[in-house]
Each structure stands twice: as C-alpha cells, then as structure tokens.
PDB file of C-alpha atoms in Angstrom:
ATOM      1  CA  ASN A  16     -67.373  53.506 -65.742  1.00 54.00           C
ATOM      2  CA  ALA A  17     -66.965  49.691 -66.229  1.00 71.00           C
ATOM      3  CA  GLY A  18     -63.585  48.219 -65.707  1.00 92.00           C
ATOM      4  CA  VAL A  19     -61.656  46.282 -68.301  1.00 96.00           C
ATOM      5  CA  MET A  20     -63.957  43.489 -69.581  1.00 96.00           C
ATOM      6  CA  GLN A  21     -62.499  40.254 -70.915  1.00 97.00           C
ATOM      7  CA  ASN A  22     -64.544  37.398 -72.207  1.00 97.00           C
ATOM      8  CA  PRO A  23     -64.961  34.611 -72.055  1.00 97.00           C
ATOM      9  CA  ARG A  24     -63.584  34.102 -68.487  1.00 97.00           C
ATOM     10  CA  HIS A  25     -62.970  30.569 -69.249  1.00 97.00           C
ATOM     11  CA  LEU A  26     -62.452  28.989 -72.515  1.00 98.00           C
ATOM     12  CA  VAL A  27     -61.789  25.248 -73.367  1.00 98.00           C
ATOM     13  CA  ARG A  28     -60.657  24.321 -76.797  1.00 98.00           C
ATOM     14  CA  ARG A  29     -59.486  21.140 -78.448  1.00 98.00           C
ATOM     15  CA  ARG A  30     -56.028  20.888 -79.936  1.00 98.00           C
ATOM     16  CA  GLY A  31     -56.130  22.383 -83.477  1.00 98.00           C
ATOM     17  CA  GLN A  32     -59.016  24.683 -82.711  1.00 98.00           C
ATOM     18  CA  GLU A  33     -59.021  28.428 -82.731  1.00 98.00           C
ATOM     19  CA  ALA A  34     -59.297  30.550 -79.624  1.00 98.00           C
ATOM     20  CA  ARG A  35     -60.509  34.008 -79.632  1.00 98.00           C
ATOM     21  CA  LEU A  36     -59.920  36.227 -76.611  1.00 98.00           C
ATOM     22  CA  ARG A  37     -61.837  39.534 -76.229  1.00 98.00           C
ATOM     23  CA  CYS A  38     -60.842  42.570 -74.312  1.00 97.00           C
ATOM     24  CA  SER A  39     -62.792  45.836 -74.001  1.00 97.00           C
ATOM     25  CA  PRO A  40     -60.713  48.567 -72.340  1.00 96.00           C
ATOM     26  CA  MET A  41     -61.886  51.107 -69.992  1.00 94.00           C
ATOM     27  CA  LYS A  42     -63.671  53.980 -71.564  1.00 92.00           C
ATOM     28  CA  GLY A  43     -61.421  56.494 -72.965  1.00 90.00           C
ATOM     29  CA  HIS A  44     -58.469  54.132 -72.989  1.00 93.00           C
ATOM     30  CA  SER A  45     -56.732  53.709 -76.173  1.00 92.00           C
ATOM     31  CA  HIS A  46     -53.686  51.758 -75.059  1.00 93.00           C
ATOM     32  CA  VAL A  47     -54.037  47.934 -74.578  1.00 95.00           C
ATOM     33  CA  TYR A  48     -51.596  45.236 -73.510  1.00 94.00           C
ATOM     34  CA  TRP A  49     -51.952  41.470 -73.518  1.00 96.00           C
ATOM     35  CA  TYR A  50     -50.109  39.309 -71.028  1.00 95.00           C
ATOM     36  CA  ARG A  51     -49.884  35.698 -70.472  1.00 96.00           C
ATOM     37  CA  GLN A  52     -49.565  33.915 -67.127  1.00 93.00           C
ATOM     38  CA  LEU A  53     -48.857  30.288 -66.315  1.00 89.00           C
ATOM     39  CA  PRO A  54     -49.699  28.890 -62.780  1.00 79.00           C
ATOM     40  CA  GLU A  55     -47.112  30.121 -60.202  1.00 73.00           C
ATOM     41  CA  GLU A  56     -45.512  32.338 -62.772  1.00 77.00           C
ATOM     42  CA  GLY A  57     -45.350  36.059 -63.468  1.00 81.00           C
ATOM     43  CA  LEU A  58     -46.909  38.166 -66.313  1.00 87.00           C
ATOM     44  CA  LYS A  59     -45.126  37.601 -69.669  1.00 89.00           C
ATOM     45  CA  PHE A  60     -45.789  40.631 -72.065  1.00 89.00           C
ATOM     46  CA  MET A  61     -47.140  39.588 -75.306  1.00 94.00           C
ATOM     47  CA  VAL A  62     -48.240  42.549 -77.344  1.00 94.00           C
ATOM     48  CA  TYR A  63     -48.999  46.347 -77.011  1.00 93.00           C
ATOM     49  CA  LEU A  64     -51.414  47.988 -79.178  1.00 94.00           C
ATOM     50  CA  GLN A  65     -52.869  51.431 -79.560  1.00 92.00           C
ATOM     51  CA  LYS A  66     -56.015  51.817 -81.462  1.00 86.00           C
ATOM     52  CA  GLU A  67     -55.545  50.043 -84.764  1.00 87.00           C
ATOM     53  CA  ASN A  68     -51.805  49.836 -84.260  1.00 93.00           C
ATOM     54  CA  ILE A  69     -49.518  47.398 -83.057  1.00 94.00           C
ATOM     55  CA  ILE A  70     -46.799  49.303 -81.173  1.00 91.00           C
ATOM     56  CA  ASP A  71     -44.712  46.203 -79.909  1.00 90.00           C
ATOM     57  CA  GLU A  72     -45.354  42.527 -80.482  1.00 92.00           C
ATOM     58  CA  SER A  73     -42.077  41.301 -79.339  1.00 89.00           C
ATOM     59  CA  GLY A  74     -43.551  38.897 -76.776  1.00 90.00           C
ATOM     60  CA  MET A  75     -45.936  37.234 -79.077  1.00 94.00           C
ATOM     61  CA  PRO A  76     -44.993  34.006 -80.932  1.00 94.00           C
ATOM     62  CA  LYS A  77     -44.806  34.845 -84.716  1.00 92.00           C
ATOM     63  CA  GLU A  78     -46.932  31.777 -85.655  1.00 95.00           C
ATOM     64  CA  ARG A  79     -50.459  31.131 -84.710  1.00 97.00           C
ATOM     65  CA  PHE A  80     -50.851  34.225 -82.619  1.00 98.00           C
ATOM     66  CA  SER A  81     -52.156  37.547 -83.678  1.00 97.00           C
ATOM     67  CA  ALA A  82     -53.819  40.543 -82.028  1.00 97.00           C
ATOM     68  CA  GLU A  83     -55.823  43.525 -83.171  1.00 96.00           C
ATOM     69  CA  PHE A  84     -57.378  46.520 -81.662  1.00 96.00           C
ATOM     70  CA  PRO A  85     -59.896  47.860 -84.300  1.00 93.00           C
ATOM     71  CA  LYS A  86     -61.216  51.440 -84.351  1.00 89.00           C
ATOM     72  CA  GLU A  87     -64.578  50.114 -83.196  1.00 89.00           C
ATOM     73  CA  GLY A  88     -64.971  47.176 -80.923  1.00 90.00           C
ATOM     74  CA  PRO A  89     -62.802  45.204 -78.442  1.00 95.00           C
ATOM     75  CA  SER A  90     -59.214  44.228 -78.887  1.00 97.00           C
ATOM     76  CA  ILE A  91     -58.927  40.461 -79.817  1.00 98.00           C
ATOM     77  CA  LEU A  92     -56.189  38.117 -79.287  1.00 98.00           C
ATOM     78  CA  ARG A  93     -56.363  35.153 -81.538  1.00 98.00           C
ATOM     79  CA  ILE A  94     -54.717  31.832 -81.250  1.00 98.00           C
ATOM     80  CA  GLN A  95     -54.865  29.504 -84.207  1.00 98.00           C
ATOM     81  CA  GLN A  96     -54.447  25.796 -84.040  1.00 98.00           C
ATOM     82  CA  VAL A  97     -54.047  25.727 -80.369  1.00 98.00           C
ATOM     83  CA  VAL A  98     -51.721  23.262 -78.593  1.00 97.00           C
ATOM     84  CA  ARG A  99     -51.638  22.119 -75.003  1.00 95.00           C
ATOM     85  CA  GLY A 100     -48.860  24.462 -74.205  1.00 94.00           C
ATOM     86  CA  ASP A 101     -51.129  27.505 -74.875  1.00 96.00           C
ATOM     87  CA  SER A 102     -53.139  26.644 -71.861  1.00 96.00           C
ATOM     88  CA  ALA A 103     -52.713  29.734 -69.546  1.00 96.00           C
ATOM     89  CA  ALA A 104     -54.453  32.810 -68.126  1.00 97.00           C
ATOM     90  CA  TYR A 105     -54.319  35.640 -70.535  1.00 98.00           C
ATOM     91  CA  PHE A 106     -54.742  39.151 -69.147  1.00 97.00           C
ATOM     92  CA  CYS A 107     -55.623  42.170 -70.938  1.00 97.00           C
ATOM     93  CA  ALA A 108     -54.758  45.602 -69.409  1.00 95.00           C
ATOM     94  CA  SER A 109     -55.594  49.086 -70.656  1.00 95.00           C
ATOM     95  CA  SER A 110     -54.184  52.568 -69.872  1.00 92.00           C
ATOM     96  CA  LEU A 111     -54.983  56.125 -70.735  1.00 90.00           C
ATOM     97  CA  ALA A 112     -51.552  56.932 -71.844  1.00 84.00           C
ATOM     98  CA  ALA A 113     -48.401  55.029 -72.498  1.00 80.00           C
ATOM     99  CA  ALA A 114     -47.055  53.190 -69.378  1.00 76.00           C
ATOM    100  CA  THR A 115     -49.346  54.783 -67.031  1.00 83.00           C
ATOM    101  CA  GLU A 116     -51.471  53.014 -64.452  1.00 89.00           C
ATOM    102  CA  ALA A 117     -52.618  49.939 -66.143  1.00 91.00           C
ATOM    103  CA  PHE A 118     -55.991  48.538 -65.320  1.00 94.00           C
ATOM    104  CA  PHE A 119     -56.398  44.787 -65.682  1.00 96.00           C
ATOM    105  CA  GLY A 120     -59.261  42.637 -66.772  1.00 96.00           C
ATOM    106  CA  GLN A 121     -60.072  39.460 -64.877  1.00 96.00           C
ATOM    107  CA  GLY A 122     -58.493  37.333 -67.525  1.00 97.00           C
ATOM    108  CA  THR A 123     -59.363  34.492 -69.763  1.00 98.00           C
ATOM    109  CA  ARG A 124     -58.374  31.101 -68.648  1.00 97.00           C
ATOM    110  CA  LEU A 125     -57.667  29.123 -71.675  1.00 97.00           C
ATOM    111  CA  THR A 126     -57.557  25.324 -71.266  1.00 97.00           C
ATOM    112  CA  VAL A 127     -56.557  23.151 -74.387  1.00 97.00           C
ATOM    113  CA  VAL A 128     -57.541  19.625 -74.254  1.00 96.00           C
TER     114      VAL A 128
ATOM    115  CA  GLY B   8     -34.130  38.418 -71.529  1.00 55.00           C
ATOM    116  CA  GLN B   9     -35.765  39.574 -68.234  1.00 55.00           C
ATOM    117  CA  GLN B  10     -34.896  43.188 -67.663  1.00 83.00           C
ATOM    118  CA  VAL B  11     -36.919  43.631 -64.526  1.00 89.00           C
ATOM    119  CA  MET B  12     -36.034  41.223 -61.778  1.00 91.00           C
ATOM    120  CA  GLN B  13     -37.656  40.208 -58.517  1.00 92.00           C
ATOM    121  CA  ILE B  14     -35.830  37.752 -56.318  1.00 85.00           C
ATOM    122  CA  PRO B  15     -36.768  35.612 -54.461  1.00 88.00           C
ATOM    123  CA  GLN B  16     -39.943  34.351 -55.985  1.00 88.00           C
ATOM    124  CA  TYR B  17     -41.599  33.267 -52.705  1.00 92.00           C
ATOM    125  CA  GLN B  18     -41.404  34.604 -49.050  1.00 95.00           C
ATOM    126  CA  HIS B  19     -43.152  33.378 -46.010  1.00 96.00           C
ATOM    127  CA  VAL B  20     -43.545  35.583 -42.887  1.00 96.00           C
ATOM    128  CA  GLN B  21     -45.170  35.437 -39.572  1.00 97.00           C
ATOM    129  CA  GLU B  22     -48.137  37.682 -38.964  1.00 97.00           C
ATOM    130  CA  GLY B  23     -46.764  40.866 -37.480  1.00 97.00           C
ATOM    131  CA  GLU B  24     -43.283  40.707 -39.042  1.00 97.00           C
ATOM    132  CA  ASP B  25     -42.005  43.376 -41.489  1.00 97.00           C
ATOM    133  CA  PHE B  26     -41.465  42.389 -45.113  1.00 95.00           C
ATOM    134  CA  THR B  27     -39.245  44.126 -47.750  1.00 96.00           C
ATOM    135  CA  THR B  28     -38.873  43.010 -51.374  1.00 96.00           C
ATOM    136  CA  TYR B  29     -36.861  44.555 -54.207  1.00 96.00           C
ATOM    137  CA  CYS B  30     -37.089  45.082 -57.786  1.00 96.00           C
ATOM    138  CA  ASN B  31     -34.033  45.525 -59.938  1.00 95.00           C
ATOM    139  CA  SER B  32     -33.599  46.587 -63.565  1.00 93.00           C
ATOM    140  CA  SER B  33     -30.553  46.309 -65.787  1.00 89.00           C
ATOM    141  CA  THR B  34     -31.570  49.434 -67.399  1.00 89.00           C
ATOM    142  CA  THR B  35     -32.804  52.927 -66.399  1.00 90.00           C
ATOM    143  CA  LEU B  36     -36.528  53.124 -65.994  1.00 91.00           C
ATOM    144  CA  SER B  37     -38.725  56.078 -66.748  1.00 89.00           C
ATOM    145  CA  ASN B  38     -41.086  54.991 -64.042  1.00 91.00           C
ATOM    146  CA  ILE B  39     -41.939  51.959 -61.954  1.00 94.00           C
ATOM    147  CA  GLN B  40     -45.265  50.541 -60.855  1.00 95.00           C
ATOM    148  CA  TRP B  41     -46.277  48.168 -58.256  1.00 97.00           C
ATOM    149  CA  TYR B  42     -49.318  45.696 -58.549  1.00 96.00           C
ATOM    150  CA  LYS B  43     -50.811  43.155 -56.299  1.00 97.00           C
ATOM    151  CA  GLN B  44     -52.543  39.860 -57.383  1.00 95.00           C
ATOM    152  CA  ARG B  45     -54.449  38.000 -54.870  1.00 94.00           C
ATOM    153  CA  PRO B  46     -54.794  34.180 -55.433  1.00 89.00           C
ATOM    154  CA  GLY B  47     -57.077  33.604 -58.380  1.00 88.00           C
ATOM    155  CA  GLY B  48     -57.412  37.316 -59.126  1.00 92.00           C
ATOM    156  CA  HIS B  49     -55.973  39.757 -61.484  1.00 94.00           C
ATOM    157  CA  PRO B  50     -53.201  42.401 -60.950  1.00 95.00           C
ATOM    158  CA  VAL B  51     -54.283  45.409 -59.218  1.00 96.00           C
ATOM    159  CA  PHE B  52     -52.365  48.720 -59.581  1.00 95.00           C
ATOM    160  CA  LEU B  53     -50.842  49.920 -56.220  1.00 96.00           C
ATOM    161  CA  ILE B  54     -48.600  52.836 -56.850  1.00 96.00           C
ATOM    162  CA  GLN B  55     -46.472  54.535 -59.544  1.00 95.00           C
ATOM    163  CA  LEU B  56     -43.095  56.185 -58.816  1.00 96.00           C
ATOM    164  CA  VAL B  57     -41.533  58.565 -61.232  1.00 94.00           C
ATOM    165  CA  LYS B  58     -38.848  60.710 -59.497  1.00 95.00           C
ATOM    166  CA  SER B  59     -35.413  59.555 -58.495  1.00 96.00           C
ATOM    167  CA  GLY B  60     -35.347  58.657 -54.804  1.00 96.00           C
ATOM    168  CA  GLU B  61     -39.149  58.965 -54.398  1.00 97.00           C
ATOM    169  CA  VAL B  62     -40.813  57.673 -51.561  1.00 98.00           C
ATOM    170  CA  LYS B  63     -44.541  57.036 -51.203  1.00 97.00           C
ATOM    171  CA  LYS B  64     -46.611  55.537 -48.426  1.00 97.00           C
ATOM    172  CA  GLN B  65     -49.963  53.871 -48.430  1.00 96.00           C
ATOM    173  CA  LYS B  66     -50.929  52.794 -44.774  1.00 96.00           C
ATOM    174  CA  ARG B  67     -48.477  50.019 -43.918  1.00 97.00           C
ATOM    175  CA  LEU B  68     -46.887  49.948 -47.316  1.00 98.00           C
ATOM    176  CA  THR B  69     -43.812  52.094 -48.354  1.00 98.00           C
ATOM    177  CA  PHE B  70     -42.458  52.277 -51.752  1.00 98.00           C
ATOM    178  CA  GLN B  71     -39.222  53.630 -52.863  1.00 98.00           C
ATOM    179  CA  PHE B  72     -37.520  54.416 -56.139  1.00 97.00           C
ATOM    180  CA  GLY B  73     -33.881  54.200 -56.295  1.00 96.00           C
ATOM    181  CA  GLU B  74     -31.616  57.163 -56.856  1.00 95.00           C
ATOM    182  CA  ALA B  75     -30.222  55.711 -60.124  1.00 94.00           C
ATOM    183  CA  LYS B  76     -33.829  54.778 -61.250  1.00 94.00           C
ATOM    184  CA  LYS B  77     -32.841  51.065 -61.647  1.00 94.00           C
ATOM    185  CA  ASN B  78     -34.343  49.551 -58.464  1.00 95.00           C
ATOM    186  CA  SER B  79     -37.301  49.908 -56.195  1.00 97.00           C
ATOM    187  CA  SER B  80     -38.434  48.449 -53.009  1.00 97.00           C
ATOM    188  CA  LEU B  81     -41.620  47.568 -51.253  1.00 97.00           C
ATOM    189  CA  HIS B  82     -41.922  47.434 -47.509  1.00 97.00           C
ATOM    190  CA  ILE B  83     -44.774  46.232 -45.475  1.00 97.00           C
ATOM    191  CA  THR B  84     -44.935  47.011 -41.781  1.00 98.00           C
ATOM    192  CA  ALA B  85     -46.465  44.535 -39.528  1.00 98.00           C
ATOM    193  CA  THR B  86     -47.894  42.088 -42.088  1.00 97.00           C
ATOM    194  CA  GLN B  87     -51.342  40.886 -41.909  1.00 97.00           C
ATOM    195  CA  THR B  88     -53.096  37.933 -43.493  1.00 96.00           C
ATOM    196  CA  THR B  89     -54.676  40.278 -45.955  1.00 96.00           C
ATOM    197  CA  ASP B  90     -51.209  41.122 -47.434  1.00 97.00           C
ATOM    198  CA  VAL B  91     -51.074  37.601 -48.936  1.00 96.00           C
ATOM    199  CA  GLY B  92     -50.693  37.680 -52.603  1.00 95.00           C
ATOM    200  CA  THR B  93     -48.217  38.205 -55.354  1.00 95.00           C
ATOM    201  CA  TYR B  94     -46.567  41.646 -55.760  1.00 96.00           C
ATOM    202  CA  PHE B  95     -45.311  42.570 -59.133  1.00 95.00           C
ATOM    203  CA  CYS B  96     -43.134  45.531 -60.202  1.00 95.00           C
ATOM    204  CA  ALA B  97     -43.358  46.848 -63.668  1.00 92.00           C
ATOM    205  CA  GLY B  98     -41.010  49.327 -65.198  1.00 89.00           C
ATOM    206  CA  GLU B  99     -41.269  51.439 -68.133  1.00 84.00           C
ATOM    207  CA  ILE B 100     -37.772  50.957 -69.764  1.00 76.00           C
ATOM    208  CA  ALA B 101     -36.677  54.222 -71.290  1.00 68.00           C
ATOM    209  CA  GLY B 102     -36.839  54.030 -75.067  1.00 66.00           C
ATOM    210  CA  ALA B 103     -38.651  50.873 -75.215  1.00 58.00           C
ATOM    211  CA  ASN B 104     -41.996  51.592 -76.849  1.00 63.00           C
ATOM    212  CA  SER B 105     -43.411  52.749 -73.602  1.00 69.00           C
ATOM    213  CA  LYS B 106     -44.511  49.195 -72.749  1.00 76.00           C
ATOM    214  CA  LEU B 107     -44.475  48.007 -69.119  1.00 82.00           C
ATOM    215  CA  THR B 108     -42.140  45.189 -68.490  1.00 85.00           C
ATOM    216  CA  PHE B 109     -43.186  43.180 -65.394  1.00 87.00           C
ATOM    217  CA  GLY B 110     -40.941  41.284 -63.150  1.00 89.00           C
ATOM    218  CA  LYS B 111     -41.967  37.725 -62.210  1.00 88.00           C
ATOM    219  CA  GLY B 112     -43.324  38.766 -58.789  1.00 92.00           C
ATOM    220  CA  ILE B 113     -42.844  37.647 -55.304  1.00 94.00           C
ATOM    221  CA  THR B 114     -45.566  35.607 -53.654  1.00 94.00           C
ATOM    222  CA  LEU B 115     -45.916  36.582 -50.023  1.00 96.00           C
ATOM    223  CA  SER B 116     -47.587  34.018 -47.607  1.00 96.00           C
ATOM    224  CA  VAL B 117     -48.312  35.188 -44.057  1.00 96.00           C
ATOM    225  CA  ARG B 118     -48.602  32.725 -41.145  1.00 94.00           C
ATOM    226  CA  PRO B 119     -51.309  33.649 -38.677  1.00 91.00           C
TER     227      PRO B 119
END
C-alpha cells in the first residue's frame, strides 16, 4: 500500500505563472488536507476536502488559490499567478476518516523566482 | 487565530536529559495527535489521545491528555540524538468540521 504521493517534489515557477501541486492519498482514504509550511515554521492549514467536496477552506487565500479532489484522480492544489511569497513547502495529508491519523506526503517545495 | 499553542518554539537539551513539552488549546478538543518531523522530512504520526486523562507510552516517549481535554504533554526520557526534530501537536476542535489544527511545533535539538 503506497503512502501519500505528492508530485512534483520540487517546483520552480516564475512570478505570474501557475503552479499545480498533486496529491494522491493512500488507498481507501477519502479525506485530504493541504498544509503550507515556511522554513522554521509550523504547519498552516489551508483546505480540507472529502471526495469532490470542500469541507473547510478557511485557511486558503480567496484569490489565486483553489483546490479540488475529483471522484477520479489526485487532489490538486492550484496557485495562479504565483508571487514570491508563495514559496513554501506544501504538504498533503490523507486520512481514513475525519480527524483520525493523518498520513503525510513528502511535500512539494515550491520556489517562485 | 491560533487555537492550538505550543510554546516555546525551540528547546535545546543535553543528550541524556529528560524533555517535556506542552500543547494548549483555548477550546475543548475531541482528540489530540502528536507528530514528529525530522529536518527536511515530512510529519509522521506518533500517537492519538482521545480520552480525558489518557496516558500512552511509546518506549521513551510518554503522552498525556489533560483532564479537561484542553492540553497535552509529551515527555521524552533520557533524550538521544535520534530524538532531534520538530514535534507538532494537532487537535480536532469540537465542532470545527473535524479538521486537524496544528500547533506551531517545538524544535528539539540534542547536544551529544
């Protein structure tokens, strides 16, 4: 049973481009969380999805950021028109049920140049 | 604002010393989880506590959930260099869409 898979592991984008971060949850997991982490800082909640539904997006900026978790395929975190301040590590986690043990992917490290 | 708090953010200990850190919430938690993130790595689940006053042990690590379910502690006995990393607590705040709210973590360094 493969763990949570995130790709790409590293992503470099120029300012103004779009960044697409993918997360394949563990098999059987229908709950997906996205977190952002800056160096030397904690995990900041962005969005919580449960198959095709956004349950809580209170941590996600209203502009430029969007997330989806389609019926088929990975969850996608999309950042449009990236700015330097978007540079961070973005972690995805999945769980079997709400607020149970969360399994994290290895993260996507986004660098905006 | 931040509802799950971990203070301080950094702690340095001498190898062999004991280490205790705390996690506090302004609201009642349905459950609390602890994770460890090694430098350059990703958070890895350590334990989940659900019951008021619950205590769980994993080798040299002891986790406790407060009676009021608003705080938790992690105690490491006789720290080793392998204990280095950032320890996060994460709480499910009752009624908050069942999302996990993470504290900022405490980064432990161990002097050999």
